[in-house]
Structure formats: structure tokens, C-alpha cells
Amino acid sequence: MPVVAPPVILVVARDPDVRSAIVAELARRYGSDYRIDEVPDEHAAADRMRALADEAGQLALVLADRAGDVGGRSVFAVARSWFPDVRRGRLIEWGQWGDPGVREEILALMAAGELEYYVIRPWHSPDEYFHRTITEFLLEWERSIGVRPREVTVIGRSGLARTHELRSLLARGGVPHDWLEPTDPRAGERLERAGIREVPEVPVVVMLDGRALVDPGNAELAAAYGLDTSVDADGTADLVVVGAGPAGLAAAVYAASEGLDVLVVERESIGGQAGSSSLIRNYLGFSRGISGSELAQRAYQQAWVFGARFAHAREVVGLEREGDGFTVRIAPDLSVRCRSVVLATGVSYRRLGVPELEGFEGAGVFYGASAIEAQGMAGKRVFVVGGGNSAGQAALHLARYAESVTLLVRGTSLAASMSQYLIDQLAAQGVAVRSRVEVVGGGGEGALERVVLRDRDTGDTTEEACGGLFVLIGAAPRTGWLPPDVLRDRWGYVLTGADVIEEGGRRAWPLEREPAPHETSLPGVFAVGDARRGSVKRVASAVGEGSVVVSSVHSHLATAAEAGREGDAPR
């Protein structure tokens, strides 16, 4: 077998003593797994990176003491142009963040998407603060480029929607996986080892232990890689949380940590819509940002450690009041008795509604944008439909790989719907923005090859080559399964708190007390996150609602328990 060269960590520093000290510190900790290279300036760095690219090598991390100027570009921009997944850190001295020039350079580089963060150079050995930063960089690089050992292999045609769906479920579940076309000789070998002689038309998932799952259902797939999908036939809980997005996970963490018996039921993947976000930059405490799937997995593990139970890949289809509690019905024919319910069902991406494109979902048309689709867009022309933050983040992530990325906006500008830092980064990364335009058609042979765009002002249409269409045009709440007792507005968003009485009148609320802030028209049932009317569509807001609703759950349970004791007392 050919010897695979180790990935490279490149140190760019003008002072030879400083450079040597940094290289020595890196070599002691990472030298057995990475090659530590050093150069004195950005021009030598560009030469070294060009040579590494010519050798088909891997560049994991660039640490440089200045941005430099290589033909009008910073050394960090040059690194990213050759190695889209490379991590980039600006080396500074301890305390140098107070230098106005250094501060402005770092902020400008980060705003342009050329830099992840600054790195304080080691000033003693071992410097564990320095190593924590470096290790986090390398872990992010490893995840993004996919060098971790693969636990699962998906074998299925790229133009098959189910292939895309299975890969998306695995990626959002934090499961590293390989993907092979059925025509790949390696696919035949793996299937044969699993006892399958002929490649089926449907996708096959081969597990680490050699099992082959032929077109598995979501629950079967989740169970195969160790997630609990079971629901006790006579199950009970203090609290059932419907949905495991940020709001539901926060409710589970706080309720379980305070001693409640919690069951979380999630029909798709942990993290909800936020789980598909490539990078959340403005979530408190993560200065470099964090991917939606990573944040969701951390929250899931936190809730699990506190004792929350999870029924993965299970869909709630009904809710009924029964005595002093509720029955939550789970497809196909299961039910759980509980004393309180938190609805954290989130929202689903709205569809384009273009008949010509319906057959291309997963084969060039995608709702949302995760890492698995982005890396498949290398060398292609890509369009992103939407004007919100999620669309902006998707466009930035796709721009790392695609030949070109164009953001299509129905309105006149992005200013009303997107954070300014994202607008600035889009401009810096060369993402084109076309306003007052919509997608009205498209097609291709087996996979999307073209789209038809219409100018909303003139009505003129144009056909353009397109290798990927990513749709992030808002969302609709998943509340159609709720009983009439739970009031919703005409768009399906759940009414809570004062809105229950204001919208439905006094008859909509059966108790003398006022409904709690997140309580629905059915006392003891609460709604948090994107499915609640009036919620702020931000991850931090959803987490906040999920955490504070637990105090209302406690109050409801205490009141119900008191009423039960009074009912049992002799009269």
C-alpha cells in the first residue's frame, strides 16, 4: 500500500525564535500525526501551499503572525483557495488583543470569512490553553474533511432522493459515513461481504459490524447505530417533549436536571432545522461559531446524562386529555401517559411549489444545506433561494466548494431579513445576490442541470445552468396533528399565554388563573420554539424558551398534585 503523507500544520512567523518555539511546542504534541512546516513570510507560505496542493497533500491548519499580501490576498485567503476546509488562526502575543491595529485586522479578516479566530502563541511549555485552541481547530478540520474512520457506508445512486435522505439523517446524527455509487467496485465488494450478490435499486446501509440494511426506515437506521427508538407499551412520564430541536433539547436538559421523568420524542434527527446549519456564529459562548449538528449533539448528550429518555425516529400523531393528565399517541399504535407536555415541534422548510423540480429533491434540489451536500458541489454553479440568515450561512458554506454561488431573493434587498455580518461576508466571499427574482422551472437528465428564473418586475425568464439548488425560504409549523383544544392562528402557529384569551376569548381558557407565558389553550400543554406564535426565530431564543418553560411545568404539576390531594381528602 502507498504511504499516505501526514496532513500539514503550517507556521508563518517572521521572528525565527518565535517561529522555532511555536514549532517545537506543536511538534511535541502533534508531531507523530502531523507534519509541522515553518516559513518566514506569506510569500514562502504561498509557495509551500502551492507545492502541497500539487502533491495532493492535506493542509489542516495555518498559523500566521500577520495577514500579509500575496497578490492582493491575505495568506489565509490563499490557503482557503487551495484547501477549502483548512483552519486558519492569526498568531498574537498575550495581551496583543488590546492593540487597535491587531484588533482591526482580526475583525476585518473574520468579517470577510478569511479567518476563524486568533491564537495566543505559547509562552510556556506545556501551554495547555494554546493546545486547547489547536486541538479544537484540528477536530473541526477532521470533521469537515471527513478523515475520521467511517462507521457506516451508504451505497445508493446520487440521483435517488432516499440516498440523500439517509445520508442527511446520518450526518445530522453525528455518524461518520462513506457513500459509494452502486457502480463503484468497492460497493460490490462490501455488499458481497454482507451476503448481497446483486446490487439492489434501493439504497443499502452497511454497518461497522457487517450488517447490511436494505432501504431501512428511519427508526431501523437509528436503532442500528445505537439510538433508542423504543416506547414502552404502558409508558408513563412526568413530561413528554415533542421535538428535539434546540427548544426541546433545552426543555429536556432543565426538566431532567430538576428531577422530572422526561421522554423526548423526535421524528427525524436531533437538532431540528438548526441541526442542518453549517455554522452558527452568533450563539453565546462559541466565539468561533459552532455547527448546528455539533451543538445539537452536545445538548442531546447533556440531556441524556441528566436522565432524559429519547424515542428517536418516532412521530407523535395525537394528543388527548385523559383524567388529570394526557395521552400522547405515537405512530403507528403506541401511546404514553404523562402529566404535562411541551410542544417543540419546530417548523419545516416551505416548498418551492414548482412541479418540474419536485422529482429532483435529493438529486440537485435540496431543502436546507448540510455539509454532505456542500462538498458534492465542487466545481458546480449553485443557487440558494432565500433571504434570511439560514440562507446566508448556506451560501457562505457552499462558496467554499462550488464554482459559483448566487443568492436569489424575492425582495428588493437583504437588509430587512439578514444580519449585517452575514451580508458583509457574502460580499467578501464573492457570493452574487440577485433580488426580485424567483425560480419557476428547471430540469435535467437524472439530476438537476438547469433552472428557469423569472424577473418579478419585468416577467422575463432566463434558463441557466445549475448543479445545485438550495431552498431556504422560510418555514411552516408542524402542528396539523394537534387537537382542536390547542388553538392556532391561521398559519398553524400555536397560541400561548395572553394570546390564548385575546384571540380565543375567555371561553378558550377553562381556568380562573391566567395561562402561563408559554401555556397553550389546553392547561398543562406548553409550546416553545419556532412552532409558537410570536417566537423569535433564533437558536438562542429557542433555547431560552425551552429552559424557562420548565418553571411553568413545575407550577402546573404542583397545582395538579395539590388538586389531587384535595380531591382525595374526606369531605
PDB file of N, CA and C in Angstrom, residues 1 3 15 32 66 71 79 100 108 123 135 182 208 246 250 267 270 317 350 380 387 414 424 520 541:
ATOM      1  N   MET A   1       0.832  -1.193   0.000  1.00  0.00           N
ATOM      2  CA  MET A   1       0.000   0.000   0.000  1.00  0.00           C
ATOM      3  C   MET A   1       0.870   1.248   0.000  1.00  0.00           C
ATOM      4  N   VAL A   3       2.349   4.855   0.936  1.00  0.00           N
ATOM      5  CA  VAL A   3       2.449   5.589   2.192  1.00  0.00           C
ATOM      6  C   VAL A   3       1.703   6.912   2.042  1.00  0.00           C
ATOM      7  N   ASP A  15       9.735  36.298  13.129  1.00  0.00           N
ATOM      8  CA  ASP A  15      10.809  36.163  14.116  1.00  0.00           C
ATOM      9  C   ASP A  15      11.225  34.691  14.206  1.00  0.00           C
ATOM     10  N   SER A  32       3.660  13.283  15.803  1.00  0.00           N
ATOM     11  CA  SER A  32       3.534  11.914  15.311  1.00  0.00           C
ATOM     12  C   SER A  32       2.392  11.759  14.315  1.00  0.00           C
ATOM     13  N   ARG A  66       0.633  37.471  10.685  1.00  0.00           N
ATOM     14  CA  ARG A  66       0.041  38.617  10.010  1.00  0.00           C
ATOM     15  C   ARG A  66      -0.689  38.122   8.761  1.00  0.00           C
ATOM     16  N   GLY A  71      -0.364  38.941  -3.801  1.00  0.00           N
ATOM     17  CA  GLY A  71      -1.145  39.311  -4.982  1.00  0.00           C
ATOM     18  C   GLY A  71      -2.497  39.914  -4.630  1.00  0.00           C
ATOM     19  N   ALA A  79      -4.677  30.252   1.442  1.00  0.00           N
ATOM     20  CA  ALA A  79      -4.794  28.894   1.993  1.00  0.00           C
ATOM     21  C   ALA A  79      -6.159  28.302   1.689  1.00  0.00           C
ATOM     22  N   PRO A 100      -4.937  48.355  18.775  1.00  0.00           N
ATOM     23  CA  PRO A 100      -6.010  48.687  17.819  1.00  0.00           C
ATOM     24  C   PRO A 100      -5.754  48.133  16.419  1.00  0.00           C
ATOM     25  N   ALA A 108     -11.506  42.446  10.676  1.00  0.00           N
ATOM     26  CA  ALA A 108     -11.725  42.566   9.229  1.00  0.00           C
ATOM     27  C   ALA A 108     -11.584  41.209   8.539  1.00  0.00           C
ATOM     28  N   TRP A 123       3.572  30.720  25.592  1.00  0.00           N
ATOM     29  CA  TRP A 123       4.621  31.468  26.278  1.00  0.00           C
ATOM     30  C   TRP A 123       5.215  30.673  27.438  1.00  0.00           C
ATOM     31  N   THR A 135      -6.176  21.990  19.337  1.00  0.00           N
ATOM     32  CA  THR A 135      -6.927  20.733  19.263  1.00  0.00           C
ATOM     33  C   THR A 135      -8.332  20.965  18.736  1.00  0.00           C
ATOM     34  N   PRO A 182     -23.481   2.676  -6.605  1.00  0.00           N
ATOM     35  CA  PRO A 182     -23.582   1.215  -6.799  1.00  0.00           C
ATOM     36  C   PRO A 182     -22.608   0.683  -7.841  1.00  0.00           C
ATOM     37  N   LEU A 208     -20.855  -1.039  10.641  1.00  0.00           N
ATOM     38  CA  LEU A 208     -19.480  -1.374  11.011  1.00  0.00           C
ATOM     39  C   LEU A 208     -19.315  -2.864  11.266  1.00  0.00           C
ATOM     40  N   PRO A 246     -33.471  22.761  19.241  1.00  0.00           N
ATOM     41  CA  PRO A 246     -32.878  23.483  20.373  1.00  0.00           C
ATOM     42  C   PRO A 246     -33.849  23.731  21.524  1.00  0.00           C
ATOM     43  N   ALA A 250     -33.405  21.920  25.181  1.00  0.00           N
ATOM     44  CA  ALA A 250     -33.232  22.751  26.375  1.00  0.00           C
ATOM     45  C   ALA A 250     -34.265  22.388  27.434  1.00  0.00           C
ATOM     46  N   ARG A 267     -39.114  12.865  15.506  1.00  0.00           N
ATOM     47  CA  ARG A 267     -39.461  12.079  14.317  1.00  0.00           C
ATOM     48  C   ARG A 267     -38.332  11.995  13.299  1.00  0.00           C
ATOM     49  N   ILE A 270     -31.947  14.643  15.690  1.00  0.00           N
ATOM     50  CA  ILE A 270     -31.680  15.563  16.786  1.00  0.00           C
ATOM     51  C   ILE A 270     -31.209  16.899  16.219  1.00  0.00           C
ATOM     52  N   VAL A 317     -48.522  11.611  16.744  1.00  0.00           N
ATOM     53  CA  VAL A 317     -49.647  11.837  15.823  1.00  0.00           C
ATOM     54  C   VAL A 317     -50.932  12.229  16.538  1.00  0.00           C
ATOM     55  N   ARG A 350     -40.465  25.517   3.778  1.00  0.00           N
ATOM     56  CA  ARG A 350     -41.518  25.647   2.771  1.00  0.00           C
ATOM     57  C   ARG A 350     -40.999  25.146   1.426  1.00  0.00           C
ATOM     58  N   LYS A 380     -19.347  23.208  -9.369  1.00  0.00           N
ATOM     59  CA  LYS A 380     -20.677  23.407  -9.948  1.00  0.00           C
ATOM     60  C   LYS A 380     -21.190  24.821  -9.706  1.00  0.00           C
ATOM     61  N   GLY A 387     -33.665  34.739   1.731  1.00  0.00           N
ATOM     62  CA  GLY A 387     -33.021  35.982   2.138  1.00  0.00           C
ATOM     63  C   GLY A 387     -32.761  36.088   3.625  1.00  0.00           C
ATOM     64  N   LEU A 414     -31.398  42.426   1.074  1.00  0.00           N
ATOM     65  CA  LEU A 414     -31.222  41.513   2.197  1.00  0.00           C
ATOM     66  C   LEU A 414     -31.336  42.212   3.545  1.00  0.00           C
ATOM     67  N   ASP A 424     -22.080  41.271   4.903  1.00  0.00           N
ATOM     68  CA  ASP A 424     -20.690  41.657   4.643  1.00  0.00           C
ATOM     69  C   ASP A 424     -19.855  40.460   4.192  1.00  0.00           C
ATOM     70  N   THR A 520     -50.460  26.716  26.365  1.00  0.00           N
ATOM     71  CA  THR A 520     -51.444  26.754  25.292  1.00  0.00           C
ATOM     72  C   THR A 520     -52.849  26.830  25.877  1.00  0.00           C
ATOM     73  N   SER A 541     -32.928  32.082  21.233  1.00  0.00           N
ATOM     74  CA  SER A 541     -34.270  32.321  21.746  1.00  0.00           C
ATOM     75  C   SER A 541     -34.991  31.005  22.021  1.00  0.00           C
TER      76      SER A 541
END
